[in-house]
mmCIF file of C-alpha atoms in Angstrom:
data_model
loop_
_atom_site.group_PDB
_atom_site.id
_atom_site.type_symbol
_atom_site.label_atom_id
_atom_site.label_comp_id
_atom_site.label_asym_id
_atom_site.label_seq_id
_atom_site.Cartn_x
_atom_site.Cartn_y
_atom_site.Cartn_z
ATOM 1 C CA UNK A 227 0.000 0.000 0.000
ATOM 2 C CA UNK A 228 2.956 2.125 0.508
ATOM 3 C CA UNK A 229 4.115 1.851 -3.020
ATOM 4 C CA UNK A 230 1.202 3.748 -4.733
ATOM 5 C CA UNK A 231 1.784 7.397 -3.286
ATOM 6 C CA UNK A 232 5.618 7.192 -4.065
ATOM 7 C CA UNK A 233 4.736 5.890 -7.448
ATOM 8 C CA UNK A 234 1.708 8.967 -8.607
ATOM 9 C CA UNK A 235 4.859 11.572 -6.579
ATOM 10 C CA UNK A 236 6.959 10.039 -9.568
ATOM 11 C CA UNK A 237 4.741 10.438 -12.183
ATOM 12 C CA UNK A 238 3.952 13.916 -11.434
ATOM 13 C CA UNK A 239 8.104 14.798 -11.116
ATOM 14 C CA UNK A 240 8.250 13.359 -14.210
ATOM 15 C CA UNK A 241 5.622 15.822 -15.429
ATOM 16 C CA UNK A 242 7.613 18.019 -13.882
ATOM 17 C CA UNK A 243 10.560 17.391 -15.934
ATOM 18 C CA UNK A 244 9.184 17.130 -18.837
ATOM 19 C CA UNK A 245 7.502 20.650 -19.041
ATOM 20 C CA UNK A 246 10.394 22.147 -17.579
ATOM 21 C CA UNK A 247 12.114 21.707 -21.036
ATOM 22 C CA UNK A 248 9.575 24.181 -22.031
ATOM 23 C CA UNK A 249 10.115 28.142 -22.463
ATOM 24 C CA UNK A 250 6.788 28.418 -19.774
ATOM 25 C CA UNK A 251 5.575 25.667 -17.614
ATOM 26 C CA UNK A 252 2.327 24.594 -18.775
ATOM 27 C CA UNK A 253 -1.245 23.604 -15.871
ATOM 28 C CA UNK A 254 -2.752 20.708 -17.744
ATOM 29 C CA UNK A 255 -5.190 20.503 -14.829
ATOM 30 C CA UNK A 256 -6.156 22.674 -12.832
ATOM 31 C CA UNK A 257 -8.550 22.095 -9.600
ATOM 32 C CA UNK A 258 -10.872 24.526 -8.305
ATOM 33 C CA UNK A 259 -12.005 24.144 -4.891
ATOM 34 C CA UNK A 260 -14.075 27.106 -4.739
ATOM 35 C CA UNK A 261 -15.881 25.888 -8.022
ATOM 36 C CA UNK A 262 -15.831 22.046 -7.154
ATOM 37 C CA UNK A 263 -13.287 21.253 -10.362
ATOM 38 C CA UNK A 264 -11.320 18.101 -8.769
ATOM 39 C CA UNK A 265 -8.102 16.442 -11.050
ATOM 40 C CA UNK A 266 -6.670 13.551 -9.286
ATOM 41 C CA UNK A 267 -4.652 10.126 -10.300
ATOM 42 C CA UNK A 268 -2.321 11.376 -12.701
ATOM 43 C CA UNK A 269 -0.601 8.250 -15.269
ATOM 44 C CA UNK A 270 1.650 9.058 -18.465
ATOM 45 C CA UNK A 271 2.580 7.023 -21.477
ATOM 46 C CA UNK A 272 4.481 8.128 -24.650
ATOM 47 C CA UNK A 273 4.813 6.735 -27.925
ATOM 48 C CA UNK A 274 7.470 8.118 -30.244
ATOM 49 C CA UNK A 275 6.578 11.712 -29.464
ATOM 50 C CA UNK A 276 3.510 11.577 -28.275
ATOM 51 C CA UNK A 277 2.802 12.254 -24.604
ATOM 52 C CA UNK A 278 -0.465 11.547 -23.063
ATOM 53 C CA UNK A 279 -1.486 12.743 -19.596
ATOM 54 C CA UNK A 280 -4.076 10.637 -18.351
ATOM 55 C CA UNK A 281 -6.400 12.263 -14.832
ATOM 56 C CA UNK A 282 -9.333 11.446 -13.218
ATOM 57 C CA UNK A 283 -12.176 14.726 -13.775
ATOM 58 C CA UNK A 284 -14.021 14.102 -10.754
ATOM 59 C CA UNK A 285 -15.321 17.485 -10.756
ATOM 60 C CA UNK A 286 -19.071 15.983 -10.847
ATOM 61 C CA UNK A 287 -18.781 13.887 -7.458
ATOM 62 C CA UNK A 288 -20.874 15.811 -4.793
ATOM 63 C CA UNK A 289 -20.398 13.376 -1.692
ATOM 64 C CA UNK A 290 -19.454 14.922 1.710
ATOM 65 C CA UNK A 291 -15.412 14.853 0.983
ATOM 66 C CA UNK A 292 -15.583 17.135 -2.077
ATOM 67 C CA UNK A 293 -12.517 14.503 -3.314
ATOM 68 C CA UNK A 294 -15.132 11.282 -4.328
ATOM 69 C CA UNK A 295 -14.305 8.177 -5.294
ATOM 70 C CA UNK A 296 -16.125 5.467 -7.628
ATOM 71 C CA UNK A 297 -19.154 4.932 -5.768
ATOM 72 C CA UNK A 298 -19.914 8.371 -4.477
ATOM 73 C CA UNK A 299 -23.066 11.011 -5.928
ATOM 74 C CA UNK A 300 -22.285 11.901 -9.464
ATOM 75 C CA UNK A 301 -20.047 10.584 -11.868
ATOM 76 C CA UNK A 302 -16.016 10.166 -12.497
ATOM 77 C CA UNK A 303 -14.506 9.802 -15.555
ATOM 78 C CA UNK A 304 -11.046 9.649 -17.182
ATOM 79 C CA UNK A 305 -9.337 12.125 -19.443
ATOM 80 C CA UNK A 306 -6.376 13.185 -21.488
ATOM 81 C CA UNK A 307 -4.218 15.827 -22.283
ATOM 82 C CA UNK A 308 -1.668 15.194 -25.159
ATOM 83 C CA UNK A 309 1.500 16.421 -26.338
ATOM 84 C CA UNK A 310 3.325 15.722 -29.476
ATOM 85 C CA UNK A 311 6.763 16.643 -28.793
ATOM 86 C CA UNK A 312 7.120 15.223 -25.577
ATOM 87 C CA UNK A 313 5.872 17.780 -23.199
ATOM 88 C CA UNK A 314 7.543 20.760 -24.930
ATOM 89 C CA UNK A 315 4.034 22.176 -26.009
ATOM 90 C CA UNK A 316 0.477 20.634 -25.311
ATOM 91 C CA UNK A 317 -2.548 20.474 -27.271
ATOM 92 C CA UNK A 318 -6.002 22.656 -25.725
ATOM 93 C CA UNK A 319 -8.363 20.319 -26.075
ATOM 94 C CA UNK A 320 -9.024 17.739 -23.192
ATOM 95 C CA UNK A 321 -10.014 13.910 -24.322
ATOM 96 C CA UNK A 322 -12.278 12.046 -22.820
ATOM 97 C CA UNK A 323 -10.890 8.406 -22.388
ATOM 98 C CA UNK A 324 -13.795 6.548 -20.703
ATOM 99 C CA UNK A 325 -17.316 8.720 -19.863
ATOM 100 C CA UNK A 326 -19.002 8.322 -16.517
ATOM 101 C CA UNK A 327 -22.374 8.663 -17.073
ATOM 102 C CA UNK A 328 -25.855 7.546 -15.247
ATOM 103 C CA UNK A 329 -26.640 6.416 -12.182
ATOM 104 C CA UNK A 330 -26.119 2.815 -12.569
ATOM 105 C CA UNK A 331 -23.718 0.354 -13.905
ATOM 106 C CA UNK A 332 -20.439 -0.037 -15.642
ATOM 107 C CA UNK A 333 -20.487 3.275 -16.651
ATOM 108 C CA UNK A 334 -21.468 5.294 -13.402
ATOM 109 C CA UNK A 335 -18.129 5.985 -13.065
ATOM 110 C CA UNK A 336 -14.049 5.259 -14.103
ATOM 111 C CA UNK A 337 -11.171 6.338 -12.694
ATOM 112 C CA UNK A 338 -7.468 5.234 -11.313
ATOM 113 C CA UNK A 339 -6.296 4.603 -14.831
ATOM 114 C CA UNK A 340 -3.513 2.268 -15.209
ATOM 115 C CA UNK A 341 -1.669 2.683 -18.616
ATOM 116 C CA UNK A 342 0.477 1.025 -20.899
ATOM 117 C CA UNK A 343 1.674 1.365 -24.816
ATOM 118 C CA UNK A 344 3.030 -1.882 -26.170
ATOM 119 C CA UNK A 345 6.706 -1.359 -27.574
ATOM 120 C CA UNK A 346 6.246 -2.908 -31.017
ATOM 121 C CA UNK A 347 2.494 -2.213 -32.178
ATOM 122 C CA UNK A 348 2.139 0.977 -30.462
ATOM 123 C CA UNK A 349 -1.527 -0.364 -29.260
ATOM 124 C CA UNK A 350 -2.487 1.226 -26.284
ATOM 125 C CA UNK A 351 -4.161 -0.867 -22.852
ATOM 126 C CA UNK A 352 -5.900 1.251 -19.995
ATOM 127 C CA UNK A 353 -7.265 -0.511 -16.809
ATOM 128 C CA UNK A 354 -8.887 1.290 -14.554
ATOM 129 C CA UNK A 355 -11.620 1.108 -11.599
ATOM 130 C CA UNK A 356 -15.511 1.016 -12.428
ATOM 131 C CA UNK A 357 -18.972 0.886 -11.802
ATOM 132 C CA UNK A 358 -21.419 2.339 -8.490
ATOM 133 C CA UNK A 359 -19.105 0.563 -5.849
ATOM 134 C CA UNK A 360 -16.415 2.144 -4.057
ATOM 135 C CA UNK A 361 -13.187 -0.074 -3.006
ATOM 136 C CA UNK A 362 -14.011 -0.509 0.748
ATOM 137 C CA UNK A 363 -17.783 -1.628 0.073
ATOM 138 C CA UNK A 364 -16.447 -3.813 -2.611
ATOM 139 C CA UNK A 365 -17.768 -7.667 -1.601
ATOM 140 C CA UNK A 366 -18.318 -10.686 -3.432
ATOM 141 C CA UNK A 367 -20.148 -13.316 -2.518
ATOM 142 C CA UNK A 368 -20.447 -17.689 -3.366
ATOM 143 C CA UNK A 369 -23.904 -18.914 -4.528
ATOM 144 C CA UNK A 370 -24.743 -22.438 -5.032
ATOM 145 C CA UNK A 371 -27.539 -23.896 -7.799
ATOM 146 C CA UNK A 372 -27.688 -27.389 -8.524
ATOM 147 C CA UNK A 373 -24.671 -27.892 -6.513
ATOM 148 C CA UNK A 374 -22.587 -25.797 -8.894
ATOM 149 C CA UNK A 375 -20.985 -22.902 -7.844
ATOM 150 C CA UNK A 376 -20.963 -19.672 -8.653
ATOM 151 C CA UNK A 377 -19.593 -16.055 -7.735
ATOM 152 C CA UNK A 378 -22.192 -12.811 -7.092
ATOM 153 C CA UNK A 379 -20.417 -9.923 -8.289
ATOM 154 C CA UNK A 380 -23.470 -7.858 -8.372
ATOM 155 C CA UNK A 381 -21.768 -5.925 -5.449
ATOM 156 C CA UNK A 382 -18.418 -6.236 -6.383
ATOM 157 C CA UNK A 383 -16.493 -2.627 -7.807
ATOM 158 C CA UNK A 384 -15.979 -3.660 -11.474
ATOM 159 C CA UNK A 385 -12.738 -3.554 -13.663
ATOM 160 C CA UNK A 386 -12.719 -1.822 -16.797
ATOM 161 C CA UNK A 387 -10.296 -2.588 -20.199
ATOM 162 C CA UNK A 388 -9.767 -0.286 -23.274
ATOM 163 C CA UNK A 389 -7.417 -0.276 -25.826
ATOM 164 C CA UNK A 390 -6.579 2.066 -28.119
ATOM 165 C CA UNK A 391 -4.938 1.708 -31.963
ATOM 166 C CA UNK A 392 -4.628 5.089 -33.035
ATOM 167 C CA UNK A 393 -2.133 6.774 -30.555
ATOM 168 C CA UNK A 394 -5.164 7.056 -27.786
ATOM 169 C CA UNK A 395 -7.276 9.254 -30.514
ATOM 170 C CA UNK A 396 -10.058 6.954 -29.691
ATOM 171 C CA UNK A 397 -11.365 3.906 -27.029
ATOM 172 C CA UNK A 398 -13.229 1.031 -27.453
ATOM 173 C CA UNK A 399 -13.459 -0.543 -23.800
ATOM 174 C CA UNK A 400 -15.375 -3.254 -22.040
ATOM 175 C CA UNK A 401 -16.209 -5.207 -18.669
ATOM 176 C CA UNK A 402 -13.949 -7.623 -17.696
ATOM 177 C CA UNK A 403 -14.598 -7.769 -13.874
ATOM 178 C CA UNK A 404 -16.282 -11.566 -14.279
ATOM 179 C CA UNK A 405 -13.010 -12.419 -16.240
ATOM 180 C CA UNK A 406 -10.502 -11.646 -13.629
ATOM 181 C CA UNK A 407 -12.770 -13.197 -10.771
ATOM 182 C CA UNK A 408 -13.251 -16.302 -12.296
ATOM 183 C CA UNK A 409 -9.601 -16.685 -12.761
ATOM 184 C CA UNK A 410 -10.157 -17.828 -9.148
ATOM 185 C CA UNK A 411 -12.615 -20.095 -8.157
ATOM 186 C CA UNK A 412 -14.248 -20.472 -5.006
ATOM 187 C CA UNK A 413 -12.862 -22.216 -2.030
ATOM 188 C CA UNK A 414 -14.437 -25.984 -1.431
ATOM 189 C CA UNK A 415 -16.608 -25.688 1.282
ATOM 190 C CA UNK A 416 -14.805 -27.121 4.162
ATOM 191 C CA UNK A 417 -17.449 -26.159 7.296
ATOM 192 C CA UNK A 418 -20.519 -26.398 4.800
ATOM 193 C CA UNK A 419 -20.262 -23.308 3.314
ATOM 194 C CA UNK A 420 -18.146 -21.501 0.470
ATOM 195 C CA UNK A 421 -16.260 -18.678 0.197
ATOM 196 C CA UNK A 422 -14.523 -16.714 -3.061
ATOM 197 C CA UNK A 423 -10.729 -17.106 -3.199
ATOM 198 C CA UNK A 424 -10.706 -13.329 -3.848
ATOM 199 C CA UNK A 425 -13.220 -10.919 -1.847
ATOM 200 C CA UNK A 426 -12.403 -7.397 -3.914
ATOM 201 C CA UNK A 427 -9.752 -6.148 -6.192
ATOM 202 C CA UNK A 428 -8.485 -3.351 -7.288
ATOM 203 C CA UNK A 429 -6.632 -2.274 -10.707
ATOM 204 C CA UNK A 430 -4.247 0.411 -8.886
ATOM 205 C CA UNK A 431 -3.476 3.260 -11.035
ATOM 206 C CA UNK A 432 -0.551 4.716 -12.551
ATOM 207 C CA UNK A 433 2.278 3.320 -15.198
ATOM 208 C CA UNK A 434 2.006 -1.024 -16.322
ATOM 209 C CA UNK A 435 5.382 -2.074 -16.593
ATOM 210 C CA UNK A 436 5.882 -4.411 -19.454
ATOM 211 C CA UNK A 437 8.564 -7.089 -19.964
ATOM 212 C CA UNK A 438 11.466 -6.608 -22.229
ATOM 213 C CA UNK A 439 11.897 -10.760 -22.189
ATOM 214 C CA UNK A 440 8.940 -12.380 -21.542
ATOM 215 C CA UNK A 441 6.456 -12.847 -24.648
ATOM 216 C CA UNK A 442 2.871 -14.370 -25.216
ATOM 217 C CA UNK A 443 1.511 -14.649 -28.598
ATOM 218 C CA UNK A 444 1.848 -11.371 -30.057
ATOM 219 C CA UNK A 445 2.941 -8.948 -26.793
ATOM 220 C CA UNK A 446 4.872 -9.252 -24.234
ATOM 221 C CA UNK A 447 3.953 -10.007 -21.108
ATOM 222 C CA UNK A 448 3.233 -7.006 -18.825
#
């Protein structure tokens, strides 16, 4: 748990860095208390010269701590500023990456992007958090039907995928909470009654580190 604040500390130093190469440092997001504007989670990737600055806008979340989370009143979602000469200048225009919208389902809300650009097709993966449930009220539960069973993830926080082929221009994602879950089955009852290997995950945000050495079919392994 430690890790994660050191880690986002780094990724904004190497913001940092970068812009300082500039004649001006440059705000890509700026949040306004008085006006309820909140930025958090920063994550970068590059490709060639492109730069992307990925954020969560959770300017719309209205719960008591004015910060939100997934889970809280209103909705999150993830966007982008770009650069394409490596932080020297950035474009205006602010991308939307994956929409929070509704009050209900996958697409309430998505933030804590986790980011990575494959080294030989350029394709583009973002992970990130999901759904109406917050972390800590995350819970999964075994049911049982025919003697087969089965995991209840209609209160679990969900796990979102995208993937981008056009330098993070555009995002086609999905739901893929069920496919990481049932990666681990439930325990065998041993006192009569079941219990999921895994009780809630998280996708934790910030840079995916991808192997140099290890490769799978067509990408390696990150």
């Amino acid at each position: 748990m430690k890790l994660k604040p050191l880690f986002l500390c780094a990724s904004a130093a190497f913001a940092s860095l970068v812009g300082s190469r500039a004649a001006a440092q440059t705000v890509l997001f700026d949040s306004d208390t008085t006006s309820h504007i909140f930025f958090r989670i920063p994550a970068i990737i590059t490709n060639g010269n492109t730069l992307l600055y990925f954020t969560d806008d959770r300017s719309g979340v209205t719960d008591a701590t004015a910060w939100g989370d997934i889970g809280s009143e209103g909705n999150i979602s993830i966007v982008a500023r770009r650069s394409n000469n490596l932080g020297r200048s950035w474009k205006r225009e602010v991308e939307t990456v994956a929409k929070g919208y509704g009050n209900h389902g996958f697409d309430r809300g998505h933030g804590d992007a986790a980011v990575v650009c494959d080294r030989e097709t350029g394709r583009m993966l973002l992970m990130c958090a999901s759904g109406e449930v917050s972390y800590g009220r995350s819970s999964v539960k075994v049911t049982s039907e025919a003697g087969k069973l089965s995991l209840d993830l209609s209160r679990a926080q969900k796990v979102g995928r995208y993937y981008s082929d056009d330098n993070g221009l555009t995002w086609t994602g999905e739901e893929v909470t069920a496919d990481i879950y049932n990666l681990f089955p439930p325990k065998a009852p041993a006192d009569g009654k079941a219990e999921p290997s895994v009780y809630r995950l998280f996708f934790s945000s910030g840079r995916i580190c991808q192997s140099s050495v290890i490769k799978h079919g067509d990408y390696y392994r990150i």
